[in-house]
Amino acid sequence: MSLFAVGGAAAAVPEMHRIAVEVHRWMTDKQFTDAYAIAQLSPGPNVLIVTLIGYAVAGIPGALAATLAMCLPTALLAYRVSRLLNRPSQSRWPGLIQAALVPLSIGLMAASALILAQSTDRTLAALLLTAMVALIASVSRLNPPWLLLAGGMLGFAGIV
Amino acid sequence: MLRRSLAGISCAAVGLLIAVVFRMMAPVPRRTDPLALILMLGVFLAIGVLRLPLPAVLLVAIPVSIGATYFLRRKVAA
């Protein structure tokens, strides 16, 4: 699945959600969004979400298997591709393919946002918080962890 | 308690994701082609709303996008 994640782990979220929640019913909608929140909050790459899904399904072995399965194929592919790109050539294909993939990955990320929003934003307050964070993060250069922390505090206070 | 904090964090995380999408989208319309917008919207609808499987969608979308970009560039160059 990782090979399809054009545009990072965020692009694969809808597919993970479809498989883990809708097809196999490994976890509930709520568990899935919690896993996403934890993966965002912890330092390190956001692919950590697969580790958490693996853990929920099959414990520690599941977590290890999911992480390896997610990272190994793409790591190998990235290695091959970067060797190819480093070879001097006049080809315009790399740039062209990149330009062609950008809109697709934006579409995928927007779909992730929609799916996650559908399962977290159940109340008006939650919806407002999401909208506020989106606005603040768009217009300012505030560090993302601060916004996550603020969200956590609002949740803790029982507002969301 | 942890549950409630996590609920707040996930709301904020979704907000951050939306902000990233906005940021990436900003340069796209200015690059003139409606093609990118159509593809973007198509992928969004297929995955986000219709919930089609990702491999199937990409199997169609990637060749279409690469092909269309190729022809558009040739037209611009000619």
Short mmCIF file of C-alpha atoms in Angstrom, two decimals:
data_model
loop_
_atom_site.label_atom_id
_atom_site.label_comp_id
_atom_site.label_asym_id
_atom_site.label_seq_id
_atom_site.Cartn_x
_atom_site.Cartn_y
_atom_site.Cartn_z
CA MET A 1 0.00 0.00 0.00
CA SER A 2 2.85 2.37 0.78
CA LEU A 3 3.82 2.43 -2.89
CA PHE A 4 0.53 4.16 -3.63
CA ALA A 5 0.99 6.85 -1.03
CA VAL A 6 1.82 9.63 -3.46
CA GLY A 7 2.37 12.64 -1.26
CA GLY A 8 3.27 11.07 2.04
CA ALA A 9 1.46 9.14 4.70
CA ALA A 10 -1.40 11.63 4.72
CA ALA A 11 -2.32 10.49 1.22
CA ALA A 12 -2.66 6.88 2.37
CA VAL A 13 -4.95 7.70 5.28
CA PRO A 14 -8.23 7.22 3.36
CA GLU A 15 -7.15 3.80 2.18
CA MET A 16 -5.99 2.76 5.65
CA HIS A 17 -9.30 3.94 7.05
CA ARG A 18 -11.24 2.03 4.40
CA ILE A 19 -9.34 -1.20 5.03
CA ALA A 20 -8.93 -1.05 8.80
CA VAL A 21 -12.34 0.33 9.72
CA GLU A 22 -14.76 -0.42 6.91
CA VAL A 23 -13.56 -3.65 5.32
CA HIS A 24 -12.00 -5.63 8.17
CA ARG A 25 -13.51 -3.82 11.17
CA TRP A 26 -10.20 -4.09 13.04
CA MET A 27 -10.84 -0.85 14.82
CA THR A 28 -13.61 1.68 15.31
CA ASP A 29 -13.74 5.09 13.72
CA LYS A 30 -12.81 6.59 17.08
CA GLN A 31 -9.76 4.36 17.53
CA PHE A 32 -8.61 5.28 14.05
CA THR A 33 -8.73 9.03 14.67
CA ASP A 34 -7.01 8.53 18.03
CA ALA A 35 -4.21 6.67 16.26
CA TYR A 36 -3.94 9.54 13.78
CA ALA A 37 -3.78 12.09 16.60
CA ILE A 38 -1.04 10.14 18.40
CA ALA A 39 0.97 9.75 15.20
CA GLN A 40 0.74 13.52 14.61
CA LEU A 41 1.63 14.35 18.18
CA SER A 42 4.67 12.14 18.59
CA PRO A 43 7.97 13.21 17.12
CA GLY A 44 9.07 11.30 14.07
CA PRO A 45 7.42 10.53 10.77
CA ASN A 46 3.65 10.42 10.45
CA VAL A 47 3.82 6.89 9.04
CA LEU A 48 3.81 5.91 12.71
CA ILE A 49 0.07 5.56 12.30
CA VAL A 50 0.60 2.17 10.64
CA THR A 51 2.55 1.02 13.69
CA LEU A 52 -0.41 1.92 15.87
CA ILE A 53 -2.91 0.18 13.59
CA GLY A 54 -0.69 -2.90 13.56
CA TYR A 55 -0.52 -2.79 17.34
CA ALA A 56 -4.29 -2.54 17.69
CA VAL A 57 -4.76 -5.54 15.40
CA ALA A 58 -2.03 -7.91 16.57
CA GLY A 59 -0.03 -6.42 19.42
CA ILE A 60 3.72 -5.91 19.25
CA PRO A 61 4.34 -8.33 16.31
CA GLY A 62 1.58 -6.56 14.41
CA ALA A 63 3.18 -3.20 15.08
CA LEU A 64 6.56 -4.41 13.82
CA ALA A 65 5.10 -6.10 10.75
CA ALA A 66 3.04 -3.06 9.79
CA THR A 67 5.99 -0.70 10.13
CA LEU A 68 8.28 -2.90 8.06
CA ALA A 69 5.65 -3.51 5.40
CA MET A 70 5.03 0.22 5.11
CA CYS A 71 8.62 1.41 5.03
CA LEU A 72 10.69 -1.25 3.32
CA PRO A 73 9.20 -1.25 -0.23
CA THR A 74 9.18 2.54 -0.48
CA ALA A 75 12.69 2.79 0.92
CA LEU A 76 13.93 0.41 -1.77
CA LEU A 77 12.00 2.25 -4.47
CA ALA A 78 13.29 5.63 -3.34
CA TYR A 79 16.82 4.25 -3.44
CA ARG A 80 16.42 3.01 -7.03
CA VAL A 81 14.75 6.20 -8.21
CA SER A 82 17.32 8.51 -6.67
CA ARG A 83 20.09 6.52 -8.36
CA LEU A 84 18.25 6.91 -11.63
CA LEU A 85 17.75 10.63 -11.16
CA ASN A 86 21.38 11.21 -10.24
CA ARG A 87 22.46 9.81 -13.57
CA PRO A 88 23.05 12.82 -15.80
CA SER A 89 20.47 12.95 -18.56
CA GLN A 90 18.58 15.39 -20.73
CA SER A 91 15.30 13.69 -20.07
CA ARG A 92 12.36 15.87 -19.12
CA TRP A 93 10.36 12.92 -17.86
CA PRO A 94 11.21 13.24 -14.15
CA GLY A 95 10.00 16.84 -13.99
CA LEU A 96 6.94 16.02 -16.04
CA ILE A 97 5.94 13.07 -13.87
CA GLN A 98 6.44 15.14 -10.76
CA ALA A 99 4.23 17.92 -12.12
CA ALA A 100 1.59 15.34 -13.00
CA LEU A 101 1.57 13.82 -9.52
CA VAL A 102 1.25 17.02 -7.51
CA PRO A 103 -2.48 17.62 -8.13
CA LEU A 104 -3.23 13.95 -7.42
CA SER A 105 -1.48 14.03 -4.08
CA ILE A 106 -3.25 17.24 -3.08
CA GLY A 107 -6.57 15.59 -3.92
CA LEU A 108 -5.63 12.59 -1.80
CA MET A 109 -4.68 14.73 1.17
CA ALA A 110 -7.92 16.67 0.90
CA ALA A 111 -9.77 13.34 0.94
CA SER A 112 -7.88 12.35 4.11
CA ALA A 113 -8.89 15.59 5.75
CA LEU A 114 -12.53 14.99 4.84
CA ILE A 115 -12.59 11.43 6.18
CA LEU A 116 -10.84 12.30 9.43
CA ALA A 117 -13.05 15.35 9.90
CA GLN A 118 -16.15 13.21 9.47
CA SER A 119 -15.13 10.98 12.34
CA THR A 120 -13.69 13.56 14.76
CA ASP A 121 -15.87 16.60 14.27
CA ARG A 122 -19.09 15.32 15.75
CA THR A 123 -19.95 18.46 17.72
CA LEU A 124 -20.12 22.11 16.75
CA ALA A 125 -17.29 22.96 19.15
CA ALA A 126 -15.06 20.30 17.57
CA LEU A 127 -15.85 21.62 14.11
CA LEU A 128 -15.03 25.16 15.22
CA LEU A 129 -11.73 24.04 16.72
CA THR A 130 -10.76 22.32 13.46
CA ALA A 131 -11.69 25.39 11.45
CA MET A 132 -9.76 27.67 13.81
CA VAL A 133 -6.62 25.54 13.66
CA ALA A 134 -6.85 25.35 9.86
CA LEU A 135 -7.14 29.13 9.69
CA ILE A 136 -4.35 29.86 12.18
CA ALA A 137 -1.98 27.37 10.57
CA SER A 138 -2.71 28.80 7.11
CA VAL A 139 -2.05 32.43 7.91
CA SER A 140 0.65 32.23 10.57
CA ARG A 141 3.93 30.43 10.98
CA LEU A 142 3.06 29.14 14.41
CA ASN A 143 4.62 25.76 15.14
CA PRO A 144 2.15 22.87 14.67
CA PRO A 145 2.87 21.24 18.06
CA TRP A 146 1.55 24.34 19.84
CA LEU A 147 -1.75 24.04 18.01
CA LEU A 148 -1.97 20.33 18.85
CA LEU A 149 -1.22 21.14 22.48
CA ALA A 150 -3.91 23.82 22.55
CA GLY A 151 -6.38 21.33 21.06
CA GLY A 152 -5.44 18.78 23.70
CA MET A 153 -5.97 21.31 26.47
CA LEU A 154 -9.36 22.32 25.14
CA GLY A 155 -10.28 18.64 24.94
CA PHE A 156 -9.02 18.05 28.46
CA ALA A 157 -11.09 20.98 29.72
CA GLY A 158 -14.11 19.20 28.28
CA ILE A 159 -14.95 21.92 25.80
CA VAL A 160 -14.61 19.83 22.66
CA MET B 1 -9.25 12.15 30.64
CA LEU B 2 -6.77 10.92 28.07
CA ARG B 3 -9.72 10.25 25.78
CA ARG B 4 -10.90 13.85 26.04
CA SER B 5 -7.45 15.31 25.41
CA LEU B 6 -7.02 13.02 22.41
CA ALA B 7 -10.36 14.16 21.00
CA GLY B 8 -9.13 17.76 21.16
CA ILE B 9 -5.79 16.83 19.62
CA SER B 10 -7.38 14.98 16.74
CA CYS B 11 -9.60 17.96 15.95
CA ALA B 12 -6.51 20.16 15.87
CA ALA B 13 -4.63 17.58 13.76
CA VAL B 14 -7.39 17.59 11.15
CA GLY B 15 -7.21 21.38 11.13
CA LEU B 16 -3.45 21.22 10.48
CA LEU B 17 -3.99 18.78 7.62
CA ILE B 18 -6.53 21.13 6.05
CA ALA B 19 -4.04 23.99 6.35
CA VAL B 20 -1.37 21.94 4.55
CA VAL B 21 -3.83 21.19 1.75
CA PHE B 22 -4.59 24.91 1.41
CA ARG B 23 -0.90 25.75 1.27
CA MET B 24 -0.19 23.19 -1.41
CA MET B 25 -3.22 24.25 -3.39
CA ALA B 26 -2.22 27.92 -3.50
CA PRO B 27 0.20 27.73 -6.44
CA VAL B 28 -1.90 25.33 -8.51
CA PRO B 29 -4.57 27.62 -10.04
CA ARG B 30 -1.98 30.22 -10.94
CA ARG B 31 -0.21 27.65 -13.05
CA THR B 32 -3.11 28.27 -15.39
CA ASP B 33 -4.25 24.79 -16.28
CA PRO B 34 -7.74 23.71 -15.28
CA LEU B 35 -6.47 20.18 -15.78
CA ALA B 36 -4.72 20.11 -12.40
CA LEU B 37 -7.87 21.36 -10.68
CA ILE B 38 -10.05 18.76 -12.40
CA LEU B 39 -7.69 15.93 -11.45
CA MET B 40 -7.43 17.17 -7.90
CA LEU B 41 -11.18 17.36 -7.55
CA GLY B 42 -11.62 14.00 -9.24
CA VAL B 43 -9.26 12.22 -6.85
CA PHE B 44 -10.85 13.99 -3.90
CA LEU B 45 -14.36 12.90 -4.90
CA ALA B 46 -13.38 9.35 -5.82
CA ILE B 47 -11.52 8.68 -2.57
CA GLY B 48 -13.12 11.04 -0.06
CA VAL B 49 -16.78 10.88 -1.08
CA LEU B 50 -17.28 7.71 -3.14
CA ARG B 51 -14.71 5.76 -1.06
CA LEU B 52 -13.33 3.86 -4.03
CA PRO B 53 -10.24 1.71 -3.42
CA LEU B 54 -7.02 3.70 -3.76
CA PRO B 55 -5.12 1.39 -6.18
CA ALA B 56 -8.01 1.43 -8.67
CA VAL B 57 -8.27 5.21 -8.57
CA LEU B 58 -4.54 5.73 -9.00
CA LEU B 59 -4.35 3.17 -11.80
CA VAL B 60 -6.63 5.47 -13.77
CA ALA B 61 -5.54 8.87 -12.44
CA ILE B 62 -1.75 8.56 -12.79
CA PRO B 63 -1.66 7.63 -16.50
CA VAL B 64 -4.31 10.23 -17.29
CA SER B 65 -2.42 12.92 -15.41
CA ILE B 66 0.96 12.08 -16.94
CA GLY B 67 -0.51 11.83 -20.44
CA ALA B 68 -2.40 15.09 -20.16
CA THR B 69 0.59 16.95 -18.70
CA TYR B 70 2.75 15.62 -21.54
CA PHE B 71 0.39 16.83 -24.25
CA LEU B 72 -0.16 20.20 -22.60
CA ARG B 73 3.59 20.78 -22.43
CA ARG B 74 4.07 19.80 -26.05
CA LYS B 75 1.39 22.26 -27.05
CA VAL B 76 3.06 25.01 -25.04
CA ALA B 77 6.46 24.20 -26.52
CA ALA B 78 5.17 24.10 -30.12
#
